[in-house]
Each structure stands twice: as C-alpha cells, then as structure tokens.
Amino acid sequence: MTIYIPRDVYARARLAFNATRTSESDRTWSQFVEKAIVEEVRRRERLYNAGEAFEGVDAPLSPGRPLSDD
C-alpha cells in the first residue's frame, strides 16, 4: 500500500507513534497505521451505515494523488 499525505501530517503521526508506542502497546508502525484506519472505518460505519460494515465488491482503488486539493 502506498499513500500520499502531507509531510506535516506524516511527521505528526510519527511523533505520536514514537511518544506513545510503549504505553499503547504498538508493536510496529504498521500496527499503529492499522489502528488509525480501523478507527476511521468504525466512525464512518457508525455515521453512515448504522454501525454496520459496508457491503459491496472490494475493488482496487484509483492510484495516484488528486490533481488539486479542491
């Protein structure tokens, strides 16, 4: 998985990971990122799908960055 995020967000996430990895029991950076994704997925499931997992066909996402921030 390759993602593109602003440098300041990436730096902030790394700093949070390094500062809390022991107290949060994060074994790896990948585990930290997985936990963050799971929390966002759960939030969207609660907000948009009555707390249920979304259904459908799991298809590849479009690669690349958006052409603008609009």
PDB file of C-alpha atoms in Angstrom:
ATOM      1  CA  MET A   1       0.000   0.000   0.000  1.00  0.00           C
ATOM      2  CA  THR A   2       1.358   3.377  -0.984  1.00  0.00           C
ATOM      3  CA  ILE A   3      -0.309   6.527   0.253  1.00  0.00           C
ATOM      4  CA  TYR A   4       0.407  10.228  -0.071  1.00  0.00           C
ATOM      5  CA  ILE A   5      -0.202  12.531   2.877  1.00  0.00           C
ATOM      6  CA  PRO A   6       1.143  15.979   3.704  1.00  0.00           C
ATOM      7  CA  ARG A   7       4.574  15.951   5.336  1.00  0.00           C
ATOM      8  CA  ASP A   8       3.292  17.714   8.447  1.00  0.00           C
ATOM      9  CA  VAL A   9       0.614  15.049   8.997  1.00  0.00           C
ATOM     10  CA  TYR A  10       3.190  12.291   8.483  1.00  0.00           C
ATOM     11  CA  ALA A  11       5.628  13.935  10.908  1.00  0.00           C
ATOM     12  CA  ARG A  12       2.874  14.439  13.485  1.00  0.00           C
ATOM     13  CA  ALA A  13       1.853  10.784  13.220  1.00  0.00           C
ATOM     14  CA  ARG A  14       5.453   9.555  13.574  1.00  0.00           C
ATOM     15  CA  LEU A  15       5.988  11.763  16.615  1.00  0.00           C
ATOM     16  CA  ALA A  16       2.778  10.492  18.221  1.00  0.00           C
ATOM     17  CA  PHE A  17       3.748   6.891  17.458  1.00  0.00           C
ATOM     18  CA  ASN A  18       7.241   7.265  18.913  1.00  0.00           C
ATOM     19  CA  ALA A  19       5.992   9.108  22.005  1.00  0.00           C
ATOM     20  CA  THR A  20       3.261   6.587  22.836  1.00  0.00           C
ATOM     21  CA  ARG A  21       4.233   3.248  21.273  1.00  0.00           C
ATOM     22  CA  THR A  22       5.084   1.637  24.598  1.00  0.00           C
ATOM     23  CA  SER A  23       2.045   2.840  26.526  1.00  0.00           C
ATOM     24  CA  GLU A  24      -0.250   1.969  23.584  1.00  0.00           C
ATOM     25  CA  SER A  25       1.437  -1.422  23.009  1.00  0.00           C
ATOM     26  CA  ASP A  26       2.155  -0.723  19.346  1.00  0.00           C
ATOM     27  CA  ARG A  27       4.486  -3.422  18.078  1.00  0.00           C
ATOM     28  CA  THR A  28       5.173  -1.689  14.766  1.00  0.00           C
ATOM     29  CA  TRP A  29       4.447   1.424  12.715  1.00  0.00           C
ATOM     30  CA  SER A  30       2.187  -0.765  10.553  1.00  0.00           C
ATOM     31  CA  GLN A  31       0.115  -1.688  13.597  1.00  0.00           C
ATOM     32  CA  PHE A  32      -0.224   1.998  14.504  1.00  0.00           C
ATOM     33  CA  VAL A  33      -1.436   2.831  10.980  1.00  0.00           C
ATOM     34  CA  GLU A  34      -3.834  -0.134  11.002  1.00  0.00           C
ATOM     35  CA  LYS A  35      -5.339   1.022  14.312  1.00  0.00           C
ATOM     36  CA  ALA A  36      -5.839   4.526  12.904  1.00  0.00           C
ATOM     37  CA  ILE A  37      -7.558   3.163   9.788  1.00  0.00           C
ATOM     38  CA  VAL A  38      -9.798   0.865  11.835  1.00  0.00           C
ATOM     39  CA  GLU A  39     -10.940   3.778  13.992  1.00  0.00           C
ATOM     40  CA  GLU A  40     -11.838   5.884  10.930  1.00  0.00           C
ATOM     41  CA  VAL A  41     -13.679   2.948   9.326  1.00  0.00           C
ATOM     42  CA  ARG A  42     -15.684   2.393  12.528  1.00  0.00           C
ATOM     43  CA  ARG A  43     -16.530   6.110  12.707  1.00  0.00           C
ATOM     44  CA  ARG A  44     -17.846   6.077   9.138  1.00  0.00           C
ATOM     45  CA  GLU A  45     -19.768   2.846   9.703  1.00  0.00           C
ATOM     46  CA  ARG A  46     -21.473   4.416  12.743  1.00  0.00           C
ATOM     47  CA  LEU A  47     -22.183   7.681  10.950  1.00  0.00           C
ATOM     48  CA  TYR A  48     -23.261   6.424   7.542  1.00  0.00           C
ATOM     49  CA  ASN A  49     -24.237   2.766   7.920  1.00  0.00           C
ATOM     50  CA  ALA A  50     -25.950   2.301  11.314  1.00  0.00           C
ATOM     51  CA  GLY A  51     -22.739   0.868  12.748  1.00  0.00           C
ATOM     52  CA  GLU A  52     -22.656  -1.996  10.259  1.00  0.00           C
ATOM     53  CA  ALA A  53     -19.806  -2.920   7.952  1.00  0.00           C
ATOM     54  CA  PHE A  54     -20.251  -1.630   4.413  1.00  0.00           C
ATOM     55  CA  GLU A  55     -21.046  -4.253   1.806  1.00  0.00           C
ATOM     56  CA  GLY A  56     -20.205  -4.480  -1.851  1.00  0.00           C
ATOM     57  CA  VAL A  57     -17.412  -5.599  -4.107  1.00  0.00           C
ATOM     58  CA  ASP A  58     -13.895  -4.855  -2.865  1.00  0.00           C
ATOM     59  CA  ALA A  59     -12.284  -3.391  -5.984  1.00  0.00           C
ATOM     60  CA  PRO A  60      -8.887  -1.727  -6.404  1.00  0.00           C
ATOM     61  CA  LEU A  61      -8.792   1.984  -5.670  1.00  0.00           C
ATOM     62  CA  SER A  62      -7.682   4.526  -8.242  1.00  0.00           C
ATOM     63  CA  PRO A  63      -3.941   5.084  -7.927  1.00  0.00           C
ATOM     64  CA  GLY A  64      -2.280   8.444  -7.565  1.00  0.00           C
ATOM     65  CA  ARG A  65      -2.925  11.770  -5.948  1.00  0.00           C
ATOM     66  CA  PRO A  66      -5.766  14.149  -6.723  1.00  0.00           C
ATOM     67  CA  LEU A  67      -4.836  16.876  -9.170  1.00  0.00           C
ATOM     68  CA  SER A  68      -5.851  19.560  -6.676  1.00  0.00           C
ATOM     69  CA  ASP A  69      -6.903  19.978  -3.072  1.00  0.00           C
ATOM     70  CA  ASP A  70     -10.426  21.119  -4.118  1.00  0.00           C
TER      71      ASP A  70
END
